[in-house]
Amino acid sequence: MRIRVVLASLLGLALGSFLPPALAADDPIRIALIEPYSGPLAAVGRDALEQFEFYADRINEAGGVLGGRKIEIVAFDNAMNAEKTTQQLRKAIDQNIRYVSQGVGSNHALNIIKALQKYNRRNPGKEVMFFNHSAVTTSFTNKLCMFWHFRFDHNVDQKVAALTTFMNQDPDVKRVYMINQNYAYGQSFQKAAHRYLKERTPKAKLVGDELIVPFGKVLDFTPYIAKIKASGADTVLTGNWGPDATRLITAGANAGLKVKYYSIYAGIPAAMNTMGTKVSTFTPVMQITESHENDPDEPEWLIGIENDFMKKYNKSTYADRVRIMFEMIVKAFNSAGSADPAAVGYALEGANGRSAKGEAWMRPDDHQIHFPMVVSHISEDVKRPFIYNGENYKMAYKTDGWIAREDMVLPSSCKMKRPKK
Amino acid sequence: MDILIFSLFNGILYGMLLFMLSSGLTLIFGMMGVLNFAHASFFMLGAYFAYQISKFVGFWPALIIAPVVVGVIGAIVERYGLRRVHKFGHVAELLFTFGLAYVIEEAVQMIWGKVPVSYHIPEVMNFTLFSLYGLEYSAYRVFMLLVAVSMFVALFFLLTRTRVGLIIQGALTYPNIVASLGHNVPLVFMMVFGLGCALAGLAGVLAGNILGTEPGMAIQLGPIVFVVIVIGGLGSLNGALVASLFIGIMQTTAVSYDVSMNGFLNVIGVQVDFDSAWRMLVDLTVAQISPILPYLLLTLMLIVRPRGLFGVRDV
């Protein structure tokens, strides 16, 4: 008897879930954010979610989009498992969500792109849009490009090209040693570095090129430090992140190795905290980002937003690209006058947004964003030290120079098929 | 010649770090027959405790207190967990420690968060003691070496030269006879497990600030300690020492030499076609494969001599 009741109610539930919820004009526009919220990289995923909710709240407080519709962020946990990302995407689509976003891990982004290529072809009129906020594999806006993918971060090739552009102006750079992680991302960094060192830093001599087994497998970096020392290098160019970056730099500082590190991720806030002020500032640890809080030319409006973020989460901001992304999306919704992904996609093509220094621009040909980037090093001598969950790291970034948006432009091999307008 | 001396010296430094990490594990296995999967987690606990304690009272008290606390936790785990599963055999023990590793990792994340904590080398030890071929060696590295060496000596004497060591060894081989002589065998087991965990904790205190203290550190470290104790011979303290030093020197040497199979083939006059699939394989330098060398050695060892270098029974 009881079983029958349970079954009946289950059946009712199942039937109910098949009925598509009625779509009203004032329903919120939902964006699924698929990131790791559990497992070893959960902190990265949660930080991203916090940022998303922060900007969604701001938009909603200012009246939402399309004359009053709210933005709602729906979190889906992939536990850093790429298979699970595909499952969660399916779940989001089942809930009639038309916009997904992701950024932590290019293999996850690749799964979303592959799944959406199929789904969108088979379900015309119900297409799902992918806003990629941080996955940087170059092919996403080249060979693998599609109309339903927009990237709001520069790809690996662009970042390496920008770093090498800057390195050419740096009088300290003469002999460069490369050290990278032996997997897809590290290899693409290495390939790009070979190419752009030749093109953009012709004055430098490459004196070493090393691939290491990635993800914390190397415990002792001293032998690598000995090799760098023996090569006479004054600069280390590396795509390493996580323990592979912090252990390298820590081992170097402990061995008294005075080189400049040029990197993308070696100086991210978590790395800074792992290494401590002594190691982080022993020798210049340089990185390239879209902005940072201690840049002397930071515009007032951006400082205002950063202060609001600090008030709400007791944290400094780091990835300003998420803000750029939200501002551009809102504009696209309003100018398209519709929440339909195809219309929004067309509105985003060639659209502009405000970056910390000048305009951001979404290139229509391959849906790759372009904005100026800043090269900085870690320093204790800063006005606004980095704060994470109330903990003061007693250091932050100091500007060395800017790379103009024109220098971020690279050719793309993208041939995009577009939907009917 | 320079590279040789450097490899030897750095290899010993690194090898002794590996020994510190694995000595507790081999002790527990040799004495109790328990393969403790949570060993690296106790190492992680040591690092986190040291971070927390050194925030309040400084590094030196932490160096003593943290391993003791980890040891006490280990003893409690043995008394109320492991002892109960013991009667169900080795598989149950294995599964128990396997699950324990996850419990500890989650607990660490709940208490200290998911991002790395700032645990650093103590200021008084952060100066250059000497230079070797242009590389500076800090006093801290040498201090670590000294601690590791004294750890080995102390353990060796404890187990072979003292009455306590005699009872421990006796209790492990003939528990019933030792018990009927009036000794408390379960207590001995608890002490051994606690000591093994304390050693892991001590390694955590000393290495946490060099390797980085984060929730993922246990997982990263898990495999290498098993390699050390299998190559050295399960349960053999001397074996663990020799295997650690061997792996340390081997890895340092491998990284230092950029020799590839292709270079060797060229010398003997064999050319491999650039487009051939073999090219990628022969182009690999010893430096690139250095981190997998220990695992290669592990599989070879299991094929040729399953009991390891100094082991007395097969794996």
XYZ file of C-alpha atoms in Angstrom:
736
model
C 0.000 0.000 0.000
C 2.652 2.407 1.059
C 4.789 1.384 -1.913
C 1.908 2.123 -4.250
C 1.530 5.604 -2.815
C 5.242 6.229 -3.210
C 5.168 4.931 -6.765
C 2.193 7.073 -7.631
C 3.816 10.170 -6.254
C 7.077 9.308 -8.029
C 5.168 8.907 -11.258
C 3.522 12.217 -10.672
C 6.896 13.814 -10.085
C 8.331 12.225 -13.208
C 5.383 13.340 -15.336
C 5.551 16.785 -13.843
C 9.204 17.125 -14.716
C 8.465 16.345 -18.346
C 6.136 19.266 -18.682
C 8.134 22.243 -19.883
C 7.820 25.107 -17.430
C 5.861 27.939 -18.934
C 8.201 30.693 -20.058
C 7.072 34.100 -19.000
C 8.573 37.315 -20.274
C 9.746 38.273 -16.801
C 11.402 34.938 -15.998
C 15.039 35.264 -15.013
C 17.660 34.531 -17.636
C 19.611 31.622 -16.226
C 23.324 31.075 -16.785
C 24.729 27.679 -15.792
C 28.239 27.904 -14.340
C 29.928 24.488 -14.583
C 33.070 24.458 -12.421
C 34.744 22.331 -9.735
C 33.030 23.095 -6.402
C 34.437 19.976 -4.741
C 37.822 18.233 -4.926
C 41.337 19.705 -4.962
C 40.513 22.652 -7.246
C 37.266 23.576 -5.489
C 38.668 26.919 -4.303
C 39.144 28.050 -7.902
C 35.585 27.070 -8.820
C 34.079 28.745 -5.772
C 36.015 31.948 -6.412
C 34.595 32.009 -9.934
C 31.058 31.409 -8.647
C 31.410 34.240 -6.141
C 32.476 36.617 -8.890
C 29.595 35.525 -11.117
C 27.075 36.052 -8.333
C 28.597 39.426 -7.516
C 28.153 40.743 -11.062
C 24.729 39.128 -11.486
C 23.584 40.836 -8.272
C 24.876 44.192 -9.500
C 23.034 43.820 -12.780
C 19.834 42.805 -11.009
C 20.056 45.660 -8.516
C 20.422 48.054 -11.430
C 17.172 46.734 -12.890
C 18.231 43.617 -14.769
C 18.200 43.284 -18.558
C 15.559 43.618 -21.267
C 13.518 45.965 -19.127
C 13.376 44.061 -15.863
C 14.448 40.431 -16.374
C 16.900 39.225 -13.773
C 20.096 37.228 -14.326
C 20.304 34.040 -12.295
C 23.493 31.991 -11.870
C 22.929 28.251 -11.493
C 25.975 26.335 -10.199
C 26.768 22.842 -11.542
C 29.643 20.931 -9.910
C 31.949 18.997 -12.260
C 34.365 17.950 -9.443
C 37.194 18.596 -11.971
C 36.122 15.545 -13.948
C 35.689 16.317 -17.657
C 33.156 13.502 -18.118
C 31.048 15.049 -15.416
C 31.160 18.411 -17.171
C 29.382 16.818 -20.127
C 26.776 15.273 -17.789
C 26.199 18.557 -16.010
C 25.830 20.358 -19.337
C 23.133 17.841 -20.259
C 21.428 18.475 -16.925
C 21.500 22.221 -17.519
C 20.010 21.757 -20.998
C 17.305 19.500 -19.520
C 16.388 22.387 -17.231
C 15.923 24.611 -20.304
C 18.978 26.715 -19.540
C 20.206 28.376 -22.730
C 23.473 29.877 -21.489
C 26.415 28.021 -19.969
C 29.717 29.334 -18.744
C 32.941 27.599 -17.733
C 36.632 28.426 -17.586
C 38.641 26.232 -15.223
C 40.353 23.601 -17.386
C 40.476 23.521 -21.163
C 39.592 19.828 -21.370
C 36.242 20.693 -19.778
C 35.681 23.539 -22.223
C 36.542 21.168 -25.062
C 33.826 18.757 -23.894
C 31.273 21.568 -23.783
C 32.229 22.747 -27.273
C 32.004 19.229 -28.694
C 28.670 18.532 -27.010
C 27.162 21.846 -28.108
C 28.333 21.393 -31.707
C 26.172 18.269 -31.856
C 23.284 19.506 -29.747
C 22.896 22.840 -31.499
C 22.956 21.221 -34.943
C 20.240 18.753 -33.943
C 18.050 21.219 -32.059
C 17.615 24.312 -34.232
C 15.743 27.025 -32.402
C 16.818 25.668 -29.008
C 20.530 26.369 -29.271
C 22.687 26.788 -26.187
C 25.384 29.464 -25.944
C 28.777 28.945 -24.258
C 30.499 31.910 -22.576
C 34.077 30.772 -21.965
C 35.578 32.975 -19.245
C 39.068 31.446 -18.799
C 39.775 28.305 -20.859
C 42.704 29.364 -23.011
C 43.450 26.587 -25.524
C 44.154 28.421 -28.782
C 42.220 26.046 -31.057
C 38.844 27.026 -29.510
C 38.900 30.201 -31.572
C 40.730 28.628 -34.509
C 40.175 25.097 -35.773
C 37.380 24.342 -33.275
C 35.609 27.697 -33.463
C 31.817 27.862 -33.620
C 29.174 30.563 -33.496
C 27.927 29.365 -30.084
C 31.232 29.927 -28.295
C 32.577 33.289 -27.106
C 35.918 33.563 -25.315
C 36.438 36.425 -22.853
C 40.071 35.640 -22.051
C 43.074 35.769 -24.373
C 44.311 32.415 -25.625
C 47.736 30.928 -24.846
C 49.252 32.121 -28.130
C 48.103 35.689 -27.519
C 49.442 35.728 -23.962
C 52.788 34.298 -25.036
C 52.938 36.761 -27.938
C 52.248 39.608 -25.494
C 54.894 38.377 -23.038
C 57.513 38.108 -25.784
C 56.567 41.571 -27.087
C 57.277 42.928 -23.635
C 60.436 40.869 -23.168
C 61.926 42.511 -26.244
C 61.708 45.903 -24.495
C 63.169 44.548 -21.253
C 66.941 45.252 -21.228
C 67.514 42.409 -18.720
C 66.342 39.736 -21.139
C 69.205 38.255 -23.111
C 69.334 34.525 -22.487
C 66.026 32.706 -22.059
C 65.433 29.301 -20.489
C 62.066 27.640 -21.060
C 60.501 25.168 -18.621
C 57.005 23.779 -19.151
C 54.664 21.035 -18.063
C 54.508 18.006 -20.337
C 50.802 17.921 -21.199
C 48.490 19.619 -23.709
C 48.629 23.133 -22.215
C 52.355 23.097 -21.395
C 53.216 21.855 -24.853
C 51.120 24.506 -26.564
C 52.802 27.159 -24.393
C 56.179 25.752 -25.458
C 55.235 25.726 -29.159
C 53.914 29.284 -29.032
C 56.987 30.453 -27.124
C 59.329 28.998 -29.749
C 57.451 30.836 -32.448
C 56.970 34.226 -30.781
C 60.421 34.378 -29.219
C 61.775 34.274 -32.765
C 59.226 36.765 -34.103
C 58.901 39.223 -31.228
C 62.040 38.847 -29.083
C 64.671 38.413 -31.783
C 67.371 39.778 -29.474
C 67.041 36.883 -27.002
C 68.919 33.626 -27.248
C 67.132 30.445 -26.211
C 69.541 28.572 -23.926
C 67.310 25.832 -22.582
C 63.999 24.145 -23.276
C 62.704 21.750 -20.675
C 59.501 19.731 -20.283
C 58.705 18.327 -16.851
C 56.185 15.741 -15.667
C 53.272 17.902 -14.486
C 50.987 18.227 -11.431
C 53.317 18.104 -8.440
C 55.180 14.934 -9.449
C 58.534 16.741 -9.262
C 59.418 17.181 -5.572
C 62.947 18.529 -5.918
C 63.568 21.263 -8.480
C 67.191 21.867 -7.451
C 68.650 19.864 -10.378
C 66.637 22.031 -12.789
C 67.867 25.138 -11.004
C 71.433 23.854 -11.433
C 70.831 23.465 -15.165
C 69.346 26.952 -15.480
C 72.327 28.337 -13.602
C 74.775 26.418 -15.798
C 73.089 27.688 -18.964
C 73.786 31.285 -17.944
C 70.118 32.216 -18.415
C 68.890 35.588 -17.104
C 65.228 34.878 -17.840
C 62.973 31.860 -17.315
C 59.867 31.704 -19.500
C 57.335 29.273 -18.068
C 53.711 28.272 -18.414
C 53.838 26.311 -15.151
C 51.089 26.717 -12.547
C 50.294 25.247 -9.127
C 53.060 23.355 -7.267
C 55.046 23.029 -10.511
C 55.446 26.819 -10.491
C 55.767 27.513 -6.762
C 58.315 24.732 -6.164
C 60.386 25.895 -9.142
C 60.515 29.479 -7.901
C 61.014 28.447 -4.259
C 63.886 26.106 -5.173
C 65.414 28.907 -7.274
C 65.192 31.454 -4.458
C 66.611 28.991 -1.924
C 69.552 28.327 -4.240
C 70.125 32.050 -4.782
C 69.268 31.952 -8.496
C 68.753 35.516 -9.754
C 66.649 35.267 -12.905
C 63.452 36.937 -14.074
C 60.459 34.649 -14.351
C 58.085 35.490 -17.196
C 54.839 33.579 -16.757
C 51.063 33.505 -17.105
C 50.093 31.796 -13.873
C 53.213 31.510 -11.685
C 52.248 34.543 -9.602
C 48.514 34.021 -9.092
C 47.357 34.918 -5.553
C 47.330 31.324 -4.225
C 50.892 30.838 -5.502
C 51.978 34.103 -3.891
C 50.701 32.893 -0.537
C 52.389 29.493 -0.885
C 55.745 31.060 -1.669
C 55.607 33.851 0.915
C 56.942 37.391 0.575
C 60.627 36.415 0.789
C 60.528 33.999 -2.141
C 57.973 35.932 -4.204
C 60.058 39.092 -4.157
C 63.545 37.567 -4.131
C 63.697 37.898 -7.896
C 61.103 39.427 -10.266
C 58.170 37.056 -10.775
C 56.346 38.575 -13.730
C 52.913 37.749 -15.046
C 50.453 39.039 -17.567
C 46.860 39.886 -16.629
C 43.988 42.130 -17.776
C 44.443 44.500 -14.829
C 45.470 44.639 -11.191
C 44.524 46.773 -8.237
C 47.811 48.666 -7.893
C 48.092 49.919 -11.446
C 48.664 53.707 -11.185
C 46.275 54.441 -14.085
C 43.366 52.416 -12.737
C 40.115 54.196 -13.588
C 37.882 55.455 -10.750
C 34.876 53.356 -11.744
C 36.919 50.151 -11.584
C 38.293 51.027 -8.147
C 34.689 51.562 -7.056
C 33.701 48.080 -8.206
C 36.748 46.563 -6.512
C 35.860 48.282 -3.259
C 32.304 46.941 -3.449
C 33.679 43.448 -4.010
C 35.992 43.828 -1.025
C 33.094 45.006 1.133
C 30.988 42.012 0.191
C 33.529 39.161 0.229
C 36.570 40.569 2.094
C 38.673 39.695 -0.936
C 40.657 41.536 -3.574
C 39.526 41.039 -7.165
C 41.718 39.084 -9.509
C 40.114 38.079 -12.822
C 38.647 41.316 -14.201
C 37.664 39.501 -17.416
C 34.531 38.196 -15.670
C 33.390 41.794 -15.200
C 34.167 42.600 -18.834
C 32.182 39.539 -19.834
C 29.100 40.480 -17.815
C 29.089 44.076 -18.999
C 29.307 42.947 -22.609
C 26.594 40.319 -22.183
C 24.200 42.841 -20.650
C 24.776 45.228 -23.527
C 24.250 42.403 -26.001
C 20.954 41.343 -24.397
C 19.629 44.867 -24.482
C 20.737 45.699 -28.001
C 19.421 42.360 -29.314
C 16.160 43.085 -27.531
C 15.796 39.373 -26.935
C 17.087 36.558 -24.742
C 17.479 34.272 -27.738
C 21.092 33.016 -27.945
C 21.315 33.506 -31.709
C 20.281 37.164 -31.464
C 22.568 37.723 -28.476
C 25.415 36.051 -30.382
C 24.997 38.433 -33.299
C 24.873 41.382 -30.909
C 28.108 40.281 -29.259
C 30.012 40.036 -32.538
C 32.216 43.094 -32.884
C 30.857 44.493 -29.619
C 32.932 46.688 -27.331
C 33.323 46.725 -23.555
C 35.382 48.675 -21.081
C 38.642 47.174 -19.880
C 40.966 48.662 -17.266
C 42.855 50.520 -20.003
C 40.889 51.250 -23.125
C 38.256 49.267 -24.938
C 37.739 45.548 -25.113
C 36.614 44.200 -28.473
C 35.004 40.905 -29.454
C 36.405 39.933 -32.834
C 33.485 38.726 -34.986
C 35.574 36.333 -37.109
C 36.432 33.882 -34.330
C 34.633 35.207 -31.180
C 37.948 35.934 -29.456
C 38.065 38.940 -27.148
C 40.878 41.483 -27.388
C 41.888 43.987 -24.710
C 45.136 45.569 -23.492
C 47.096 43.493 -20.988
C 49.438 44.503 -18.202
C 52.768 42.938 -17.268
C 53.498 43.134 -13.537
C 55.746 41.654 -10.889
C 55.079 40.702 -7.269
C 56.119 43.390 -4.783
C 55.745 44.230 -1.113
C 55.910 47.929 -1.910
C 52.236 48.343 -2.860
C 49.385 50.551 -1.660
C 46.730 47.846 -1.761
C 48.148 44.460 -0.712
C 46.227 41.413 -1.878
C 43.555 40.219 0.538
C 41.946 36.798 0.360
C 39.104 35.925 2.738
C 40.341 38.550 5.155
C 43.945 37.315 5.113
C 46.428 39.995 4.099
C 49.151 38.567 1.843
C 51.293 41.708 2.426
C 52.184 41.877 -1.285
C 50.531 42.416 -4.631
C 51.384 43.321 -8.215
C 53.296 46.285 -9.528
C 52.999 47.427 -13.136
C 55.986 47.032 -15.452
C 54.173 48.005 -18.613
C 51.139 47.580 -20.852
C 50.674 45.649 -24.076
C 48.425 47.521 -26.514
C 45.335 45.811 -27.894
C 46.821 45.894 -31.410
C 49.696 43.725 -30.213
C 47.230 41.111 -28.953
C 45.839 40.532 -32.458
C 46.915 37.273 -34.073
C 45.543 35.690 -37.249
C 42.859 33.036 -36.859
C 42.117 30.032 -39.046
C 38.455 30.059 -38.004
C 35.807 29.416 -40.634
C 32.521 29.895 -38.870
C 29.053 28.733 -39.907
C 26.421 31.167 -38.728
C 22.733 30.546 -38.028
C 20.021 32.410 -39.949
C 19.328 35.867 -38.567
C 82.907 15.872 -12.814
C 81.093 18.920 -11.490
C 77.759 17.411 -12.407
C 78.747 14.156 -10.764
C 79.574 15.758 -7.427
C 76.489 17.956 -7.595
C 74.263 14.974 -8.415
C 75.729 12.989 -5.582
C 75.319 15.788 -3.059
C 71.877 16.949 -4.127
C 70.805 13.341 -4.534
C 71.692 12.660 -0.919
C 69.753 15.731 0.256
C 66.704 14.723 -1.766
C 67.106 11.053 -0.892
C 67.115 11.777 2.824
C 63.886 13.742 2.357
C 62.391 10.647 0.737
C 63.703 8.536 3.610
C 62.018 10.798 6.153
C 58.757 10.456 4.270
C 58.877 6.694 4.006
C 60.590 5.485 7.190
C 57.368 5.615 9.238
C 55.522 3.662 6.587
C 58.097 0.903 6.387
C 58.289 0.753 10.186
C 54.540 0.213 10.483
C 54.509 -2.360 7.725
C 57.569 -4.228 8.960
C 56.371 -4.353 12.538
C 52.616 -4.748 12.120
C 52.058 -5.933 8.566
C 49.702 -2.996 7.951
C 50.148 -1.175 4.665
C 49.093 2.309 5.727
C 47.532 4.123 2.768
C 46.917 7.164 4.937
C 50.640 7.642 5.583
C 50.952 10.650 3.288
C 47.874 12.120 4.999
C 49.633 12.019 8.371
C 52.516 13.767 6.615
C 50.056 16.444 5.509
C 48.639 16.739 9.040
C 52.185 17.319 10.305
C 52.655 20.200 7.871
C 49.311 21.817 8.757
C 49.843 21.443 12.505
C 53.306 22.946 12.151
C 51.810 25.884 10.220
C 49.161 26.444 12.879
C 51.419 25.985 15.900
C 54.286 28.058 14.474
C 51.811 30.915 14.013
C 51.415 31.097 17.789
C 54.681 29.915 19.322
C 57.175 29.756 16.456
C 58.852 27.032 14.476
C 60.961 25.323 17.136
C 58.159 24.324 19.531
C 56.134 23.287 16.469
C 58.955 20.977 15.428
C 58.390 19.031 18.654
C 54.661 19.502 19.280
C 53.311 18.794 15.779
C 54.837 15.295 15.405
C 53.711 14.414 18.941
C 50.136 15.471 18.156
C 50.194 13.526 14.886
C 51.588 10.518 16.778
C 48.804 10.727 19.355
C 46.202 10.898 16.585
C 47.865 7.882 14.975
C 47.736 5.969 18.259
C 44.053 6.808 18.688
C 43.348 5.658 15.131
C 45.079 2.363 15.903
C 43.341 1.887 19.248
C 39.770 2.612 18.165
C 39.874 1.915 14.419
C 42.593 -0.328 13.156
C 42.467 -2.717 16.121
C 38.821 -3.430 15.433
C 39.308 -4.096 11.721
C 42.466 -6.112 12.373
C 40.567 -9.339 12.975
C 38.988 -9.149 9.522
C 42.375 -9.445 7.817
C 44.673 -7.344 5.689
C 42.139 -6.300 3.073
C 39.944 -4.730 5.709
C 42.948 -2.875 7.161
C 43.935 -1.660 3.715
C 40.442 -0.393 2.997
C 40.291 1.251 6.403
C 43.473 3.278 5.864
C 42.372 4.035 2.299
C 39.151 5.579 3.579
C 41.023 7.329 6.372
C 43.147 9.175 3.792
C 39.993 10.731 2.322
C 38.575 11.576 5.727
C 41.780 13.402 6.682
C 41.883 15.285 3.376
C 38.290 16.479 3.752
C 38.879 17.423 7.384
C 41.951 19.453 6.438
C 39.928 21.286 3.781
C 37.169 22.027 6.256
C 39.549 23.435 8.850
C 42.181 25.237 6.789
C 40.314 25.794 3.526
C 41.045 24.657 0.027
C 43.811 27.089 -0.886
C 47.455 26.642 0.139
C 48.440 28.102 3.530
C 51.517 30.269 4.025
C 53.906 27.995 5.875
C 57.491 29.119 5.366
C 61.076 28.347 6.310
C 61.958 29.841 9.746
C 63.887 33.102 9.487
C 66.832 31.962 11.636
C 67.522 29.083 9.243
C 66.973 31.078 6.072
C 70.592 31.962 5.301
C 73.156 30.533 2.952
C 75.428 28.025 4.605
C 77.672 27.303 1.642
C 77.711 27.375 -2.160
C 78.403 24.532 -4.508
C 79.016 25.307 -8.195
C 77.140 28.595 -7.969
C 74.115 27.154 -6.156
C 73.511 28.249 -2.614
C 72.442 25.798 0.051
C 70.475 27.190 2.930
C 71.070 26.154 6.523
C 67.551 24.742 6.521
C 68.324 22.144 3.859
C 71.317 20.961 5.857
C 69.232 20.960 9.039
C 66.724 18.691 7.298
C 69.547 16.370 6.334
C 70.772 16.238 9.931
C 67.303 15.494 11.286
C 66.838 12.713 8.748
C 70.172 11.138 9.609
C 69.528 11.292 13.330
C 66.071 9.847 12.718
C 67.640 6.816 11.075
C 70.262 6.376 13.770
C 67.729 6.716 16.590
C 65.305 4.246 15.019
C 68.075 1.796 14.320
C 69.256 1.876 17.922
C 65.759 1.737 19.319
C 64.904 -1.390 17.384
C 68.139 -3.327 17.633
C 69.917 -2.176 20.775
C 67.250 -1.524 23.414
C 64.946 -3.701 25.495
C 61.934 -1.900 24.048
C 63.125 -2.808 20.570
C 63.494 -6.427 21.601
C 59.961 -6.548 22.956
C 58.608 -4.857 19.819
C 60.350 -7.326 17.543
C 59.340 -10.231 19.699
C 55.724 -9.110 19.905
C 55.537 -8.880 16.167
C 56.863 -12.348 15.463
C 55.495 -14.304 18.433
C 52.733 -12.167 19.952
C 51.290 -14.991 22.085
C 54.574 -15.887 23.718
C 55.399 -12.240 24.452
C 51.921 -11.752 25.875
C 52.257 -14.779 28.120
C 55.517 -13.308 29.413
C 53.414 -10.471 30.774
C 53.864 -7.807 28.096
C 50.925 -5.840 26.745
C 51.061 -6.641 23.021
C 48.156 -4.437 21.849
C 49.855 -1.520 23.606
C 53.060 -2.276 21.696
C 51.148 -2.224 18.405
C 49.537 1.079 19.319
C 52.920 2.599 20.155
C 54.450 1.402 16.897
C 51.624 2.831 14.812
C 51.771 6.079 16.731
C 55.531 6.304 16.253
C 55.204 5.638 12.523
C 52.619 8.416 12.215
C 54.752 10.768 14.307
C 57.660 10.188 11.904
C 55.381 11.088 8.992
C 54.305 14.164 10.948
C 57.913 15.185 11.538
C 58.587 14.871 7.812
C 55.547 17.100 7.234
C 56.864 19.754 9.605
C 60.216 19.835 7.827
C 59.105 19.451 4.201
C 55.766 21.285 4.251
C 57.438 24.660 3.897
C 59.601 23.494 0.981
C 56.983 21.571 -1.007
C 54.020 23.845 -0.223
C 51.281 23.074 2.306
C 47.961 22.440 0.533
C 45.181 19.827 0.638
C 46.524 18.128 -2.510
C 49.964 17.447 -1.049
C 49.085 14.009 0.317
C 47.811 12.732 -3.011
C 50.855 14.048 -4.867
C 53.170 12.324 -2.451
C 51.327 9.019 -2.033
C 52.920 6.949 -4.816
C 56.598 7.810 -4.294
C 56.722 6.604 -0.659
C 55.336 3.231 -1.695
C 57.990 2.980 -4.386
C 60.686 3.593 -1.797
C 59.517 0.927 0.618
C 58.838 -1.682 -2.071
C 62.280 -1.216 -3.655
C 63.947 -1.160 -0.258
C 62.070 -4.225 0.876
C 58.796 -3.981 2.787
C 59.537 -3.494 6.443
C 63.258 -2.917 6.125
C 64.564 0.312 7.612
C 67.994 -0.138 6.006
C 66.317 -0.937 2.724
C 64.268 2.259 2.872
C 67.443 4.252 3.484
C 69.315 2.678 0.593
C 66.337 2.910 -1.769
C 65.732 6.592 -0.866
C 69.344 7.523 -1.490
C 69.422 5.502 -4.692
C 66.253 7.125 -6.071
C 67.427 10.578 -4.982
C 70.782 10.271 -6.723
C 69.292 8.594 -9.766
C 66.676 11.288 -10.304
C 69.085 14.171 -9.789
C 71.579 12.616 -12.175
C 68.910 11.906 -14.771
C 67.696 15.515 -14.735
C 71.248 16.809 -15.018
C 72.108 14.903 -18.200
C 70.388 15.822 -21.449
C 71.127 12.500 -23.080
C 68.586 10.905 -25.378
C 68.437 7.524 -27.039
C 68.745 9.344 -30.364
C 72.092 10.806 -29.382
C 73.293 7.344 -28.472
C 71.974 5.867 -31.722
C 73.703 8.592 -33.720
C 76.993 7.720 -32.081
C 76.707 4.084 -33.110
C 75.649 5.181 -36.590
C 71.896 4.515 -36.602
C 69.625 7.225 -38.003
C 65.936 7.296 -37.156
C 63.680 8.848 -39.784
C 62.350 12.230 -38.629
C 58.728 11.397 -39.455
C 58.773 7.933 -37.975
C 56.701 7.185 -34.892
C 59.861 5.956 -33.183
C 61.396 9.395 -33.490
C 59.349 10.766 -30.623
C 60.413 7.904 -28.400
C 64.145 8.062 -29.116
C 64.115 11.847 -28.826
C 63.038 11.661 -25.183
C 65.907 12.763 -22.985
C 66.773 11.080 -19.729
C 65.825 14.365 -18.054
C 62.282 14.141 -19.385
C 61.693 10.620 -18.145
C 63.460 11.144 -14.808
C 60.260 11.374 -12.711
C 59.023 8.016 -13.998
C 62.339 6.244 -13.400
C 61.413 5.244 -9.811
C 58.198 3.640 -11.049
C 60.089 1.836 -13.782
C 62.478 0.596 -11.144
C 59.518 -0.491 -9.020
C 58.065 -2.695 -11.748
C 61.476 -4.128 -12.589
C 62.093 -4.855 -8.934
C 58.764 -6.639 -8.568
C 59.602 -8.829 -11.554
C 63.181 -9.647 -10.609
C 63.140 -9.614 -6.822
C 59.657 -9.182 -5.344
C 60.949 -8.911 -1.779
C 62.955 -5.771 -2.572
C 66.588 -5.034 -1.794
C 66.605 -5.910 1.891
C 63.208 -7.486 2.378
C 62.761 -10.874 3.980
C 59.384 -11.761 2.535
C 57.751 -11.260 -0.867
C 55.257 -8.474 -1.449
